[in-house]
mmCIF file of C-alpha atoms in Angstrom:
data_model
loop_
_atom_site.group_PDB
_atom_site.id
_atom_site.type_symbol
_atom_site.label_atom_id
_atom_site.label_comp_id
_atom_site.label_asym_id
_atom_site.label_seq_id
_atom_site.Cartn_x
_atom_site.Cartn_y
_atom_site.Cartn_z
ATOM 1 C CA MET A 45 31.252 26.922 29.823
ATOM 2 C CA PRO A 46 29.114 26.115 26.769
ATOM 3 C CA HIS A 47 26.509 23.389 27.094
ATOM 4 C CA LYS A 48 27.282 20.324 24.934
ATOM 5 C CA GLN A 49 24.291 18.917 23.120
ATOM 6 C CA ASP A 50 23.805 15.146 22.972
ATOM 7 C CA LEU A 51 23.526 14.328 19.275
ATOM 8 C CA GLU A 52 22.908 10.588 19.633
ATOM 9 C CA PRO A 53 19.076 10.861 19.795
ATOM 10 C CA LEU A 54 19.121 12.947 16.623
ATOM 11 C CA LEU A 55 21.413 10.449 14.896
ATOM 12 C CA SER A 56 19.138 7.611 16.007
ATOM 13 C CA ALA A 57 16.080 9.417 14.632
ATOM 14 C CA GLN A 58 17.803 10.073 11.312
ATOM 15 C CA GLN A 59 18.856 6.422 11.024
ATOM 16 C CA SER A 60 15.262 5.386 11.716
ATOM 17 C CA GLN A 61 14.147 7.711 8.916
ATOM 18 C CA LEU A 62 16.697 6.073 6.622
ATOM 19 C CA ASN A 63 15.300 2.635 7.506
ATOM 20 C CA LEU A 64 11.796 3.871 6.672
ATOM 21 C CA LEU A 65 13.030 4.917 3.236
ATOM 22 C CA PHE A 66 14.419 1.419 2.637
ATOM 23 C CA GLY A 67 11.012 0.004 3.600
ATOM 24 C CA GLU A 68 9.310 2.468 1.268
ATOM 25 C CA GLY A 69 11.538 1.238 -1.551
ATOM 26 C CA ASP A 70 10.492 -2.346 -0.833
ATOM 27 C CA ASN A 71 6.850 -1.230 -0.864
ATOM 28 C CA ILE A 72 7.293 0.361 -4.292
ATOM 29 C CA ASP A 73 8.841 -2.891 -5.545
ATOM 30 C CA THR A 74 5.852 -4.848 -4.249
ATOM 31 C CA LYS A 75 3.367 -2.588 -6.023
ATOM 32 C CA ALA A 76 5.355 -2.605 -9.253
ATOM 33 C CA LEU A 77 5.694 -6.392 -9.216
ATOM 34 C CA ALA A 78 1.950 -6.802 -8.607
ATOM 35 C CA ILE A 79 1.156 -4.583 -11.592
ATOM 36 C CA LEU A 80 3.775 -6.419 -13.635
ATOM 37 C CA GLY A 81 2.025 -9.714 -12.874
ATOM 38 C CA ALA A 82 -1.369 -8.236 -13.733
ATOM 39 C CA ASN A 83 -0.027 -6.878 -17.036
ATOM 40 C CA ILE A 84 1.419 -10.240 -17.996
ATOM 41 C CA ALA A 85 -1.843 -11.996 -17.104
ATOM 42 C CA ILE A 86 -3.864 -9.503 -19.168
ATOM 43 C CA ILE A 87 -1.491 -9.798 -22.142
ATOM 44 C CA ILE A 88 -1.787 -13.605 -21.978
ATOM 45 C CA PHE A 89 -5.590 -13.272 -21.809
ATOM 46 C CA ILE A 90 -5.649 -11.000 -24.847
ATOM 47 C CA ALA A 91 -3.355 -13.328 -26.800
ATOM 48 C CA GLN A 92 -5.454 -16.402 -25.948
ATOM 49 C CA ALA A 93 -8.754 -14.660 -26.666
ATOM 50 C CA SER A 94 -7.912 -14.674 -30.376
ATOM 51 C CA LEU A 95 -9.740 -11.410 -30.896
ATOM 52 C CA SER A 96 -10.759 -10.807 -34.487
ATOM 53 C CA ILE A 97 -10.192 -7.083 -34.487
ATOM 54 C CA PRO A 98 -8.433 -4.757 -36.930
ATOM 55 C CA LEU A 99 -4.687 -4.272 -36.590
ATOM 56 C CA TRP A 100 -5.030 -0.743 -35.220
ATOM 57 C CA GLN A 101 -7.295 -1.998 -32.412
ATOM 58 C CA THR A 102 -4.826 -4.786 -31.644
ATOM 59 C CA PHE A 103 -2.110 -2.156 -31.343
ATOM 60 C CA LEU A 104 -4.411 -0.022 -29.195
ATOM 61 C CA VAL A 105 -5.171 -2.943 -26.861
ATOM 62 C CA TYR A 106 -1.570 -4.100 -26.392
ATOM 63 C CA SER A 107 0.178 -0.700 -26.223
ATOM 64 C CA PRO A 108 -0.810 0.430 -22.703
ATOM 65 C CA PHE A 109 0.091 -2.935 -21.194
ATOM 66 C CA LEU A 110 3.432 -3.128 -22.983
ATOM 67 C CA LEU A 111 4.278 0.450 -22.004
ATOM 68 C CA SER A 112 3.268 -0.370 -18.446
ATOM 69 C CA LEU A 113 5.594 -3.390 -18.501
ATOM 70 C CA GLY A 114 8.415 -1.083 -19.562
ATOM 71 C CA LEU A 115 7.676 1.343 -16.741
ATOM 72 C CA ASN A 116 7.481 -1.581 -14.297
ATOM 73 C CA THR A 117 10.916 -2.712 -15.399
ATOM 74 C CA VAL A 118 12.318 0.772 -14.865
ATOM 75 C CA SER A 119 10.578 0.996 -11.496
ATOM 76 C CA ILE A 120 11.973 -2.282 -10.127
ATOM 77 C CA TRP A 121 15.416 -1.938 -11.691
ATOM 78 C CA PRO A 122 18.051 -1.977 -8.904
ATOM 79 C CA ARG A 123 19.152 1.461 -7.757
ATOM 80 C CA GLY A 124 22.179 2.730 -5.874
ATOM 81 C CA TYR A 125 20.690 3.244 -2.424
ATOM 82 C CA ILE A 126 23.064 4.650 0.159
ATOM 83 C CA GLY A 127 23.272 3.416 3.728
ATOM 84 C CA ALA A 128 24.611 5.126 6.816
ATOM 85 C CA GLY A 129 27.391 2.573 7.280
ATOM 86 C CA ILE A 130 31.007 3.544 6.841
ATOM 87 C CA ASP A 131 33.638 1.410 5.119
ATOM 88 C CA LEU A 132 36.530 1.892 7.521
ATOM 89 C CA ASP A 133 39.020 0.530 4.989
ATOM 90 C CA LYS A 134 38.152 3.402 2.646
ATOM 91 C CA SER A 135 37.593 6.018 5.361
ATOM 92 C CA PRO A 136 39.941 5.313 8.280
ATOM 93 C CA GLN A 137 39.716 8.969 9.378
ATOM 94 C CA TYR A 138 36.444 8.106 11.137
ATOM 95 C CA LEU A 139 38.462 6.124 13.687
ATOM 96 C CA ARG A 140 40.558 9.173 14.546
ATOM 97 C CA MET A 141 37.627 11.563 15.094
ATOM 98 C CA ASP A 142 36.619 12.655 18.561
ATOM 99 C CA ARG A 143 33.110 11.689 19.679
ATOM 100 C CA GLU A 144 31.373 14.972 18.826
ATOM 101 C CA THR A 145 33.032 15.282 15.420
ATOM 102 C CA LEU A 146 32.174 11.655 14.660
ATOM 103 C CA LEU A 147 28.526 12.176 15.586
ATOM 104 C CA LEU A 148 28.333 15.312 13.433
ATOM 105 C CA GLN A 149 29.926 13.495 10.493
ATOM 106 C CA LEU A 150 27.602 10.506 10.890
ATOM 107 C CA LEU A 151 24.642 12.893 11.003
ATOM 108 C CA ALA A 152 25.821 14.549 7.797
ATOM 109 C CA ASP A 153 26.346 11.162 6.118
ATOM 110 C CA THR A 154 22.913 9.948 7.222
ATOM 111 C CA GLN A 155 21.225 13.153 6.060
ATOM 112 C CA TYR A 156 22.899 12.821 2.662
ATOM 113 C CA ALA A 157 21.727 9.187 2.430
ATOM 114 C CA ILE A 158 18.167 10.233 3.350
ATOM 115 C CA LYS A 159 18.126 12.909 0.668
ATOM 116 C CA HIS A 160 19.589 10.582 -1.972
ATOM 117 C CA ASN A 161 17.315 7.617 -1.163
ATOM 118 C CA SER A 162 14.235 9.812 -0.901
ATOM 119 C CA SER A 163 14.957 11.147 -4.390
ATOM 120 C CA LEU A 164 15.312 7.590 -5.734
ATOM 121 C CA ASN A 165 12.017 6.547 -4.129
ATOM 122 C CA LYS A 166 10.186 9.548 -5.605
ATOM 123 C CA GLN A 167 11.519 8.729 -9.056
ATOM 124 C CA ARG A 168 10.600 5.042 -8.747
ATOM 125 C CA LEU A 169 7.132 5.893 -7.407
ATOM 126 C CA ARG A 170 6.454 8.112 -10.424
ATOM 127 C CA PHE A 171 7.229 5.209 -12.757
ATOM 128 C CA CYS A 172 5.068 2.876 -10.666
ATOM 129 C CA VAL A 173 2.073 5.253 -10.625
ATOM 130 C CA ALA A 174 2.394 5.867 -14.370
ATOM 131 C CA SER A 175 2.432 2.101 -14.865
ATOM 132 C CA ILE A 176 -0.723 1.703 -12.784
ATOM 133 C CA LEU A 177 -2.464 4.437 -14.774
ATOM 134 C CA LEU A 178 -1.460 2.851 -18.079
ATOM 135 C CA THR A 179 -2.749 -0.524 -16.919
ATOM 136 C CA GLY A 180 -6.068 1.104 -15.977
ATOM 137 C CA LEU A 181 -6.230 2.825 -19.356
ATOM 138 C CA GLY A 182 -5.461 -0.441 -21.103
ATOM 139 C CA PHE A 183 -8.192 -2.195 -19.150
ATOM 140 C CA VAL A 184 -10.737 0.473 -20.160
ATOM 141 C CA ILE A 185 -9.644 0.171 -23.809
ATOM 142 C CA LEU A 186 -9.901 -3.622 -23.615
ATOM 143 C CA LEU A 187 -13.419 -3.421 -22.192
ATOM 144 C CA ALA A 188 -14.431 -0.909 -24.874
ATOM 145 C CA ILE A 189 -13.112 -3.115 -27.677
ATOM 146 C CA LEU A 190 -14.750 -6.209 -26.197
ATOM 147 C CA LYS A 191 -17.910 -4.103 -25.737
ATOM 148 C CA ILE A 192 -18.461 -5.261 -22.191
#
């Protein structure tokens, strides 16, 4: 008689991994919103400083911060994250599955959600890091133009 493997611990571990990915997404939002706030504060500072600089330097000063704002917006824009929950109205077949088949299907669904959400987080993190780098570049340009 073949030995049946208990899949519940594996399913539990995969669902924990999925929860970590949701937390990672929240963390990316926090970073992006912090940089967004910093960009807005710097843009307000530049506007209020009434710098008497040539037009090309004005463009050079504002560009990195405005581009960073754009990347922040893309980074925090809501995405289609997938959970491990099942809508039983749309998928009533889950109710008719035996225990082992149900666990295997839930594992497959959770693994798909992990892969999908991980891909979204990687994409959002790239935008966030690029935004941070542009803000840093803008700050260096601002300091150079102010000759500080």
